[in-house]
Coordinates of C-alpha atoms and ligand atoms in Angstrom, one line a residue:
F1053 CA -8.7 -12.7 0.5
Q1054 CA -9.8 -14.5 3.7
S1055 CA -7.3 -17.3 3.0
L1056 CA -4.6 -14.7 2.4
K1057 CA -5.3 -13.4 5.8
A1058 CA -5.2 -16.9 7.2
L1059 CA -1.8 -17.4 5.6
A1060 CA -0.5 -14.3 7.2
L1061 CA -1.7 -15.5 10.6
L1062 CA 0.1 -18.8 10.0
Y1063 CA 3.3 -17.0 9.4
L1064 CA 2.7 -15.0 12.6
S1065 CA 2.3 -18.2 14.6
V1066 CA 5.7 -19.3 13.2
G1067 CA 7.0 -16.0 14.5
W1068 CA 8.5 -14.4 11.4
F1069 CA 5.9 -11.7 10.9
T1070 CA 4.4 -9.0 12.9
I1071 CA 0.9 -8.0 11.8
T1072 CA -0.4 -4.6 12.0
S1073 CA -4.0 -4.9 10.8
P1074 CA -6.0 -1.8 10.5
I1075 CA -9.5 -3.2 10.3
C1076 CA -9.7 -5.4 7.2
C1077 CA -6.8 -4.0 5.3
L1078 CA -4.1 -6.6 5.5
V1079 CA -0.8 -5.0 6.1
F1080 CA 1.7 -7.5 7.3
Y1081 CA 5.4 -7.2 7.4
F1082 CA 8.3 -9.1 8.5
R1083 CA 10.3 -8.0 11.5
R1084 CA 13.6 -8.0 9.5
V1085 CA 14.2 -7.2 5.9
C1086 CA 16.9 -9.9 5.6
D1087 CA 18.7 -12.5 7.6
F1088 CA 22.0 -12.3 5.8
H1089 CA 24.8 -15.0 5.7
Q1090 CA 27.8 -15.5 3.6
P1091 CA 27.2 -18.0 0.7
E1092 CA 29.3 -20.8 2.2
T1093 CA 27.7 -20.4 5.6
L1094 CA 24.2 -20.4 4.1
K1095 CA 25.0 -23.4 2.1
A1096 CA 25.9 -25.3 5.2
M1097 CA 22.8 -24.1 7.0
L1098 CA 20.4 -25.3 4.2
K1099 CA 20.3 -28.9 5.2
E1100 CA 17.8 -29.9 2.5
L1101 CA 19.4 -28.1 -0.5
K1102 CA 20.9 -31.2 -2.2
I1103 CA 18.7 -33.3 -4.4
T1104 CA 19.6 -37.0 -3.9
D1105 CA 18.6 -40.3 -5.4
E1106 CA 16.0 -40.8 -2.6
P1107 CA 12.6 -39.2 -2.6
A1108 CA 12.0 -36.7 0.3
S1109 CA 9.1 -36.7 2.7
E1110 CA 6.7 -33.8 2.8
D1111 CA 8.1 -32.8 6.2
R1112 CA 11.5 -32.3 4.6
L1113 CA 10.0 -30.2 1.9
L1114 CA 8.2 -28.1 4.5
N1115 CA 11.5 -27.7 6.4
M1116 CA 13.0 -26.3 3.2
C1117 CA 10.0 -24.0 2.7
K1118 CA 10.6 -22.6 6.2
D1119 CA 14.3 -22.0 5.4
V1120 CA 13.4 -20.3 2.2
I1121 CA 11.2 -17.9 4.0
Q1122 CA 13.7 -17.4 6.8
Y1123 CA 16.7 -16.6 4.6
S1124 CA 15.0 -14.9 1.7
V1125 CA 15.0 -11.1 1.5
K1126 CA 11.6 -9.7 2.5
T1127 CA 11.2 -7.3 -0.5
S1128 CA 7.7 -6.4 0.6
N1129 CA 8.9 -5.0 3.9
P1130 CA 8.3 -1.3 3.8
R1131 CA 11.9 -0.8 4.7
F1132 CA 13.2 -2.6 1.6
F1133 CA 14.6 0.3 -0.5
N1134 CA 17.3 -1.6 -2.4
Q1135 CA 15.8 -1.8 -5.9
L1136 CA 13.0 -0.4 -7.9
Y1137 CA 10.4 -3.0 -7.0
G1138 CA 9.0 -4.4 -3.8
S1139 CA 5.5 -3.5 -2.9
M1140 CA 3.0 -6.3 -2.2
N1141 CA -0.8 -6.4 -1.9
Q1142 CA -3.2 -9.2 -1.4
Y1143 CA -5.2 -8.6 -4.6
S1144 CA -2.1 -8.8 -6.9
L1145 CA -0.9 -11.8 -5.0
A1146 CA -4.3 -13.5 -5.4
G1147 CA -4.2 -12.8 -9.1
N1148 CA -0.7 -14.2 -9.3
W1149 CA -1.7 -17.4 -7.5
L1150 CA -4.8 -17.9 -9.5
T1151 CA -2.8 -17.4 -12.7
D1152 CA -0.3 -20.0 -11.7
A1153 CA -3.1 -22.4 -10.7
L1154 CA -4.7 -22.1 -14.1
N1155 CA -1.3 -22.3 -15.8
P1156 CA -2.3 -20.7 -19.1
S1157 CA 0.0 -19.4 -21.9
M1158 CA -0.7 -16.3 -23.8
Y1159 CA -0.5 -17.4 -27.4
T1160 CA -4.0 -18.0 -28.5
Y1161 CA -7.5 -17.0 -27.6
E1162 CA -8.5 -20.6 -27.4
V1163 CA -6.1 -21.3 -24.4
A1164 CA -6.4 -17.9 -22.7
P1165 CA -9.7 -16.4 -23.6
V1166 CA -10.3 -14.3 -20.5
F1167 CA -6.7 -13.1 -20.2
T1168 CA -6.6 -12.1 -23.9
L1169 CA -9.6 -9.8 -23.4
M1170 CA -8.1 -8.6 -20.1
E1171 CA -4.8 -7.7 -21.8
D1172 CA -6.7 -5.7 -24.3
E1173 CA -8.4 -3.7 -21.6
I1174 CA -5.1 -3.0 -19.8
Y1175 CA -3.4 -2.0 -23.1
S1176 CA -6.1 0.5 -24.0
K1177 CA -5.9 2.1 -20.6
M1178 CA -2.2 2.4 -20.6
L1179 CA -2.1 3.6 -24.2
H1180 CA -4.5 6.3 -23.3
Y1181 CA -2.4 7.5 -20.3
V1182 CA 0.6 8.2 -22.6
G1183 CA -1.4 9.6 -25.5
F1184 CA -0.9 6.6 -27.8
D1185 CA -4.7 5.9 -28.2
G1186 CA -5.4 3.4 -31.0
G1187 CA -1.9 2.1 -30.7
D1188 CA -0.7 -1.4 -29.9
A1189 CA 1.0 -3.1 -26.9
I1190 CA 2.3 -6.4 -25.6
F1191 CA 3.4 -7.7 -22.2
V1192 CA 7.1 -8.4 -22.2
P1193 CA 9.4 -10.2 -19.7
G1194 CA 10.8 -7.1 -18.2
G1195 CA 11.9 -3.5 -19.1
S1196 CA 15.1 -4.6 -20.8
M1197 CA 13.2 -6.8 -23.1
G1198 CA 10.7 -4.0 -23.8
N1199 CA 13.6 -1.8 -24.8
M1200 CA 14.8 -4.4 -27.2
Y1201 CA 11.3 -4.6 -28.7
G1202 CA 11.5 -0.8 -29.2
M1203 CA 14.8 -1.2 -31.0
N1204 CA 13.6 -4.1 -33.2
V1205 CA 10.2 -2.5 -34.1
A1206 CA 12.0 0.8 -34.9
R1207 CA 14.4 -1.0 -37.2
Y1208 CA 11.5 -2.8 -38.8
A1209 CA 9.6 0.4 -39.4
K1210 CA 12.5 1.8 -41.4
F1211 CA 14.0 -1.3 -43.0
P1212 CA 11.3 -4.1 -43.1
E1213 CA 13.6 -6.0 -45.4
I1214 CA 15.9 -6.8 -42.5
K1215 CA 13.3 -9.2 -41.2
T1216 CA 13.7 -11.4 -44.3
D1217 CA 17.2 -10.7 -45.5
G1218 CA 19.0 -9.8 -42.3
L1219 CA 21.4 -6.9 -41.8
Y1220 CA 22.9 -7.6 -45.3
A1221 CA 19.9 -5.8 -46.7
V1222 CA 21.2 -2.4 -45.6
K1223 CA 24.4 -1.0 -47.1
K1224 CA 25.4 1.4 -44.4
P1225 CA 26.1 0.6 -40.8
L1226 CA 23.1 1.2 -38.5
C1227 CA 23.5 3.3 -35.5
I1228 CA 21.4 4.3 -32.5
F1229 CA 21.4 7.2 -30.0
T1230 CA 20.9 7.0 -26.3
S1231 CA 21.9 9.1 -23.3
E1232 CA 25.1 8.5 -21.5
K1233 CA 23.1 7.7 -18.4
C1234 CA 21.2 5.0 -20.1
H1235 CA 20.5 1.6 -18.6
Y1236 CA 22.9 -1.2 -19.7
S1237 CA 20.0 -3.0 -21.5
V1238 CA 20.7 -0.7 -24.6
T1239 CA 24.2 -2.2 -24.8
K1240 CA 22.9 -5.7 -24.5
S1241 CA 20.2 -5.1 -27.2
A1242 CA 22.7 -3.6 -29.7
A1243 CA 25.0 -6.5 -29.2
L1244 CA 22.2 -9.1 -29.6
M1245 CA 20.5 -7.4 -32.6
G1246 CA 23.7 -7.3 -34.6
I1247 CA 23.9 -3.5 -34.5
G1248 CA 27.1 -3.7 -32.5
M1249 CA 28.1 -2.0 -29.2
N1250 CA 30.5 0.3 -31.1
N1251 CA 27.6 1.7 -33.1
I1252 CA 25.8 3.1 -30.1
I1253 CA 26.2 6.8 -30.0
F1254 CA 26.0 8.2 -26.5
V1255 CA 24.5 11.6 -26.3
K1256 CA 25.8 13.9 -23.6
S1257 CA 23.5 14.6 -20.7
D1258 CA 23.5 17.6 -18.4
K1259 CA 24.5 17.8 -14.8
I1260 CA 21.3 16.4 -13.6
G1261 CA 21.3 13.5 -16.0
K1262 CA 19.0 14.7 -18.8
M1263 CA 19.8 14.2 -22.5
I1264 CA 20.8 17.5 -24.2
P1265 CA 18.6 17.9 -27.4
D1266 CA 21.2 20.1 -29.2
E1267 CA 23.8 17.5 -28.6
L1268 CA 21.5 14.9 -30.0
E1269 CA 21.0 16.9 -33.2
R1270 CA 24.7 17.5 -33.6
Q1271 CA 25.5 13.8 -33.2
I1272 CA 22.8 12.8 -35.7
K1273 CA 24.4 15.1 -38.3
E1274 CA 27.8 13.9 -37.5
A1275 CA 26.7 10.2 -37.9
N1276 CA 25.1 11.0 -41.3
E1277 CA 28.3 12.6 -42.5
K1278 CA 30.3 9.6 -41.4
G1279 CA 28.1 7.3 -43.5
Y1280 CA 26.0 5.8 -40.8
E1281 CA 22.3 5.0 -41.1
P1282 CA 20.7 6.3 -37.9
F1283 CA 17.2 4.9 -37.1
F1284 CA 16.6 5.0 -33.3
V1285 CA 16.8 7.4 -30.4
N1286 CA 16.3 6.1 -26.9
A1287 CA 15.2 8.6 -24.3
T1288 CA 14.5 7.9 -20.7
A1289 CA 11.6 8.8 -18.4
G1290 CA 13.2 8.3 -15.0
T1291 CA 16.8 7.1 -15.1
T1292 CA 17.6 4.2 -12.9
V1293 CA 20.1 6.0 -10.6
L1294 CA 19.3 9.7 -10.4
G1295 CA 15.6 9.5 -11.6
A1296 CA 16.1 12.1 -14.4
Y1297 CA 13.4 12.6 -17.1
D1298 CA 14.8 13.5 -20.5
P1299 CA 13.1 16.5 -22.2
L1300 CA 10.8 14.4 -24.4
D1301 CA 9.1 17.3 -26.3
E1302 CA 12.4 18.7 -27.5
I1303 CA 13.9 15.3 -28.3
S1304 CA 10.8 14.3 -30.3
D1305 CA 11.2 17.5 -32.4
V1306 CA 14.7 16.5 -33.3
C1307 CA 13.6 13.0 -34.1
K1308 CA 10.7 14.1 -36.4
K1309 CA 13.1 16.4 -38.2
H1310 CA 15.5 13.6 -39.0
G1311 CA 13.0 10.8 -39.4
L1312 CA 14.1 8.8 -36.4
W1313 CA 12.0 6.5 -34.2
L1314 CA 11.8 7.8 -30.6
H1315 CA 11.6 5.1 -28.0
V1316 CA 11.1 6.1 -24.3
D1317 CA 12.4 3.9 -21.5
G1318 CA 9.7 4.6 -18.9
A1319 CA 10.4 1.3 -17.1
W1320 CA 10.9 3.2 -13.9
G1321 CA 9.4 6.6 -14.2
G1322 CA 6.5 5.9 -16.7
S1323 CA 4.0 5.5 -13.9
A1324 CA 4.1 9.3 -13.4
A1325 CA 1.6 9.3 -16.3
M1326 CA -1.1 8.2 -13.8
S1327 CA -0.7 11.2 -11.6
T1328 CA -2.3 14.6 -12.5
K1329 CA 0.3 16.2 -10.3
Y1330 CA 3.5 14.6 -11.8
R1331 CA 2.4 13.9 -15.4
Y1332 CA 4.3 17.0 -16.5
L1333 CA 7.5 15.1 -16.1
L1334 CA 6.5 13.1 -19.2
K1335 CA 5.6 16.1 -21.3
G1336 CA 5.9 15.2 -24.9
I1337 CA 5.5 11.5 -24.5
E1338 CA 2.5 11.6 -26.8
N1339 CA 5.0 12.5 -29.6
A1340 CA 7.2 9.4 -29.1
D1341 CA 6.8 6.2 -31.2
S1342 CA 7.1 3.6 -28.4
M1343 CA 7.7 3.2 -24.8
V1344 CA 8.2 0.6 -22.1
W1345 CA 6.5 0.8 -18.8
N1346 CA 7.1 -1.5 -15.8
A1347 CA 4.0 -2.1 -13.7
H1348 CA 6.2 -4.1 -11.3
K1349 CA 8.1 -1.0 -10.2
M1350 CA 6.2 2.1 -9.1
M1351 CA 2.7 0.7 -9.6
G1352 CA 3.5 -2.0 -7.0
V1353 CA 2.6 -5.1 -9.0
P1354 CA 4.6 -8.3 -8.3
Q1355 CA 7.4 -9.1 -10.8
Q1356 CA 7.3 -9.4 -13.7
C1357 CA 4.9 -7.0 -15.2
S1358 CA 6.2 -4.9 -18.1
I1359 CA 4.4 -3.5 -21.1
F1360 CA 5.8 -2.4 -24.4
L1361 CA 3.5 0.2 -26.0
T1362 CA 3.6 1.7 -29.5
K1363 CA 1.5 4.2 -31.4
Q1364 CA 1.6 2.1 -34.6
K1365 CA -1.2 -0.4 -34.7
G1366 CA -0.2 -3.8 -36.2
I1367 CA 3.6 -3.1 -36.3
I1368 CA 4.5 -5.5 -33.4
M1369 CA 2.8 -8.4 -35.2
D1370 CA 4.2 -7.5 -38.6
C1371 CA 7.7 -7.2 -37.1
H1372 CA 7.7 -10.5 -35.2
S1373 CA 5.2 -12.9 -36.7
A1374 CA 6.4 -16.2 -38.1
N1375 CA 3.0 -17.9 -38.5
A1376 CA 3.6 -21.3 -36.9
S1377 CA 0.9 -23.4 -38.4
Y1378 CA 0.4 -25.6 -35.4
L1379 CA -0.6 -22.6 -33.2
F1380 CA -2.1 -20.0 -35.4
Q1381 CA -4.4 -21.8 -37.8
P1382 CA -6.3 -19.2 -39.8
D1383 CA -9.5 -21.3 -40.1
K1384 CA -10.4 -21.6 -36.4
N1385 CA -14.0 -21.1 -35.2
Y1386 CA -13.5 -17.6 -33.9
D1387 CA -12.0 -14.3 -34.9
V1388 CA -8.3 -15.2 -35.0
S1389 CA -7.2 -11.5 -34.7
F1390 CA -7.6 -12.4 -31.0
D1391 CA -4.6 -14.7 -31.3
T1392 CA -1.9 -12.4 -30.1
G1393 CA 0.9 -14.8 -29.5
D1394 CA 2.7 -14.1 -32.8
K1395 CA 3.3 -10.5 -31.7
S1396 CA 5.9 -11.9 -29.2
V1397 CA 9.4 -13.0 -29.9
Q1398 CA 8.6 -15.9 -27.5
C1399 CA 6.5 -18.9 -28.2
G1400 CA 4.7 -19.5 -24.8
R1401 CA 4.2 -16.3 -22.9
K1402 CA 3.4 -16.1 -19.2
V1403 CA 0.2 -14.4 -18.1
D1404 CA 1.3 -11.2 -16.4
V1405 CA -1.9 -9.3 -16.7
F1406 CA -4.1 -10.6 -14.0
K1407 CA -2.1 -9.4 -11.0
L1408 CA -2.1 -5.9 -12.5
W1409 CA -5.8 -6.0 -13.4
M1410 CA -6.7 -7.1 -9.9
L1411 CA -4.9 -4.2 -8.2
W1412 CA -6.1 -1.6 -10.8
K1413 CA -9.7 -2.8 -10.6
K1414 CA -9.7 -2.8 -6.8
E1415 CA -8.1 0.7 -6.6
G1416 CA -9.7 2.3 -9.7
D1417 CA -7.8 5.0 -11.6
S1418 CA -8.1 7.3 -8.6
G1419 CA -6.6 4.8 -6.2
M1420 CA -3.7 4.1 -8.5
E1421 CA -3.1 7.8 -8.8
S1422 CA -3.0 8.3 -5.0
R1423 CA -0.5 5.4 -4.7
I1424 CA 1.8 7.1 -7.2
D1425 CA 1.3 10.4 -5.4
H1426 CA 2.1 8.9 -2.1
L1427 CA 5.5 7.7 -3.3
F1428 CA 6.3 11.1 -4.8
M1429 CA 5.2 12.7 -1.5
L1430 CA 7.6 10.4 0.5
S1431 CA 10.5 11.3 -1.8
R1432 CA 9.9 15.0 -1.3
Y1433 CA 9.5 14.5 2.5
L1434 CA 12.8 12.6 2.7
S1435 CA 14.7 15.1 0.6
D1436 CA 13.4 18.0 2.7
K1437 CA 14.4 16.1 5.8
L1438 CA 17.9 15.3 4.5
K1439 CA 18.5 19.0 3.7
K1440 CA 17.7 19.9 7.3
T1441 CA 19.7 17.0 9.0
P1442 CA 23.4 17.6 9.8
G1443 CA 25.7 15.1 8.0
F1444 CA 23.4 14.5 5.0
R1445 CA 24.0 15.9 1.6
L1446 CA 21.5 15.6 -1.2
I1447 CA 23.0 15.0 -4.7
Q1448 CA 20.2 16.8 -6.4
E1449 CA 16.5 17.7 -6.0
P1450 CA 14.5 14.5 -6.8
E1451 CA 12.5 14.4 -10.0
C1452 CA 11.3 10.8 -9.9
T1453 CA 11.0 9.1 -6.5
N1454 CA 14.8 8.5 -6.3
V1455 CA 16.5 10.4 -3.5
C1456 CA 20.3 10.3 -3.9
F1457 CA 22.5 11.5 -1.1
W1458 CA 25.8 11.1 0.9
Y1459 CA 26.1 10.6 4.6
I1460 CA 29.1 12.4 6.0
P1461 CA 30.1 11.0 9.4
P1462 CA 31.2 13.5 12.1
S1463 CA 34.9 12.6 11.6
L1464 CA 34.7 14.0 8.1
R1465 CA 32.5 17.1 8.7
G1466 CA 33.8 20.7 8.4
Q1467 CA 37.0 19.7 6.6
Q1468 CA 38.5 20.7 3.3
E1469 CA 37.1 18.4 0.5
T1470 CA 40.3 17.2 -1.0
K1471 CA 40.8 14.1 -3.1
E1472 CA 41.6 12.1 0.1
W1473 CA 38.5 13.4 1.7
W1474 CA 36.4 12.1 -1.2
D1475 CA 38.2 8.8 -1.1
K1476 CA 37.3 8.4 2.5
L1477 CA 33.7 9.4 1.9
A1478 CA 33.6 6.7 -0.8
K1479 CA 34.0 4.1 1.9
V1480 CA 31.2 5.3 4.1
A1481 CA 28.2 4.0 2.2
P1482 CA 29.5 0.4 1.8
A1483 CA 30.3 0.3 5.5
I1484 CA 26.8 1.5 6.5
K1485 CA 25.3 -0.9 4.1
A1486 CA 27.2 -3.8 5.6
G1487 CA 26.0 -2.7 9.0
M1488 CA 22.3 -2.7 8.0
M1489 CA 22.6 -6.1 6.3
Q1490 CA 24.1 -7.5 9.5
C1491 CA 21.1 -6.4 11.6
G1492 CA 18.5 -6.7 8.8
S1493 CA 17.0 -3.3 9.8
M1494 CA 16.5 -2.1 6.2
M1495 CA 18.1 -2.4 2.8
I1496 CA 19.1 0.5 0.6
G1497 CA 21.5 0.5 -2.4
Y1498 CA 24.6 2.6 -3.0
N1499 CA 26.8 3.2 -6.0
P1500 CA 29.2 5.6 -7.6
D1501 CA 28.0 7.5 -10.7
G1502 CA 30.4 9.2 -13.1
D1503 CA 32.7 11.3 -11.0
L1504 CA 30.4 11.1 -7.9
V1505 CA 31.8 8.7 -5.3
N1506 CA 29.6 6.1 -3.6
F1507 CA 26.3 7.5 -2.5
F1508 CA 23.0 6.1 -1.3
R1509 CA 20.3 5.7 -3.9
M1510 CA 17.0 5.7 -2.0
V1511 CA 14.1 4.6 -4.1
L1512 CA 10.4 4.6 -3.2
T1513 CA 8.2 1.9 -4.6
N1514 CA 6.2 0.5 -1.6
F1515 CA 2.8 1.9 -0.9
D1516 CA 3.0 0.7 2.7
T1517 CA 6.1 2.8 3.4
T1518 CA 5.3 5.8 5.6
T1519 CA 6.9 9.1 6.7
E1520 CA 7.9 7.3 9.9
D1521 CA 9.9 4.9 7.8
M1522 CA 11.7 7.9 6.3
D1523 CA 12.5 9.2 9.8
F1524 CA 13.7 5.7 10.7
L1525 CA 16.0 5.6 7.7
V1526 CA 17.7 8.9 8.6
Q1527 CA 18.2 7.8 12.2
E1528 CA 19.4 4.4 11.2
I1529 CA 22.0 5.6 8.8
D1530 CA 23.2 8.1 11.4
R1531 CA 23.4 5.3 14.0
L1532 CA 25.4 3.0 11.7
G1533 CA 27.7 5.7 10.4
R1534 CA 28.2 8.0 13.4
D1535 CA 31.5 6.4 14.5
L1536 CA 33.1 5.8 11.1
Ligands
PLP1124 C1 14.5 -1.3 -14.2 C2 14.8 -0.6 -15.5 C3 15.0 -1.3 -16.7 C4 15.0 -2.7 -16.7 O1 13.8 -3.3 -16.4 P1 13.7 -4.9 -16.1 O2 12.3 -5.1 -15.9 O3 14.5 -5.1 -14.8 O4 14.3 -5.6 -17.2 C5 15.2 -0.5 -17.8 N1 15.3 0.8 -17.8 C6 15.1 1.5 -16.6 C7 15.2 3.0 -16.7 C8 14.9 0.8 -15.4 O5 14.8 1.5 -14.3
NAG1125 C1 17.2 3.5 -23.3 O1 17.8 4.2 -22.2 C2 17.4 3.7 -21.0 C3 17.9 4.5 -19.8 O2 18.5 5.6 -20.2 C4 17.8 2.3 -20.8 O3 17.2 1.8 -19.7 C5 17.4 1.4 -22.0 O4 18.0 0.2 -21.9 C6 17.7 2.1 -23.3 N1 17.1 1.2 -24.2 C7 17.4 1.1 -25.5 C8 16.8 0.0 -26.3 O5 18.1 1.9 -26.0
NAG1126 C1 2.1 -14.4 -41.7 O1 0.9 -14.3 -42.3 C2 0.5 -13.0 -42.6 C3 -1.0 -13.0 -43.0 O2 -1.3 -14.2 -43.7 C4 1.4 -12.4 -43.6 O3 1.0 -11.1 -43.9 C5 2.8 -12.5 -43.1 O4 3.7 -12.0 -44.1 C6 3.2 -13.9 -42.7 N1 4.5 -13.8 -42.1 C7 5.4 -14.8 -42.3 C8 6.7 -14.6 -41.6 O5 5.2 -15.7 -43.0

């Protein structure tokens, strides 16, 4: 950790960082979130980009390293609010570097003994938080992949013969249910798994983005009547844009009644399970069959760090195993049930556990809880502030740590909200975003959603972000948008 501090100091001497160092806690951040240039301009600025026939000197490599730092986005800056990840702490970073230095792969106990045991420890803790005790888990390369695991394991649970005979083994077309607000990974999974994008049934959600359980039940009945074979319902704990939590307890009742697997996409909002205060958002999760939970989002672990969890012990292995004899010899000199590689659809698997373990061990359960609570607190602080500040309009009360809102410049205030008015408002967020990219003061995403025109989607993921940063955000948007 001393060396990490030294590294930070080195950066300071180069002049890219400012360091605010409360005693030993290392909190460094870059002055600017980004130093943005158009692609062609940047290409011309990166003198060393091209690889040529000639070997390059170390000096030239170092020059390129400096450019990489200069022009990359500083996602660990406490004012990076653009996506659902971005925190950084020295313990996870150390875990990450050590992992890379050791360069292990997660298929067998013999090549990754410590990390195998470490994964088990993390699995049992996470399973416990969501009421899946005694279940099973695996690290996956991202939440989208975890959702696909959910779909594949669910299909295996109902039609194991598909593993050997393919989709030809089932007579009726399979179909799945998901909310209309779902992440696009469901569409990708359905396409890749041969279910077909047209066989995804989108269940209506209410005004605030939650799946409506009665609608789900109606759609399941309709699908049965049409000759479909439903097997999978995908619910969300924390939607990507609005941060809505589906009513898991009611949805799980519907699923039980119709014998469907319930998978919960908790990639974003699953971390609420660690908070006594906000766990209620996930009420009913213990009745689901599987879940994905991204530690690289709200838990603040560097990317990638995603875990697929299921209540059914052994099913991940049964569903995916292919018994490669050159890796998984049954007659090795140890208990080969510790060879977990065949649970994965990959062969080699990157070690993602150590950076999570380092942070969690350092913080303890209580420290992790206060991190999550801090982010929720900031989202509530910001939404309260926006309600009180002229020109800002909240889209809805936050559930997760997403705060979605419009900024209405003075030129548009107090007018009738006609179609033209909304068309004008739609251009405001992109203009403000361009302004902040230009000066690198912060980064925050915007998007339209359904019939809502472009609005800002503020997301809180960085433990170093403070209420002062929230105040700054409001001022900065006003500064950049006042004259539009
Ligand atoms: C981020 C996110 C995903 C995708 O996770 P990746 O790790 O980026 O693949 C899936 N679902 C939800 C709700 C998300 O917010
Ligand atoms: C489930 O829905 C969520 C969001 O609503 C989405 O992120 C995810 O991709 C979906 N996954 C599957 C496999 O249906
Ligand atoms: C792999 O081996 C296990 C245990 O011997 C067996 O149950 C399983 O069916 C095998 N899977 C494949 C794909 O051969």
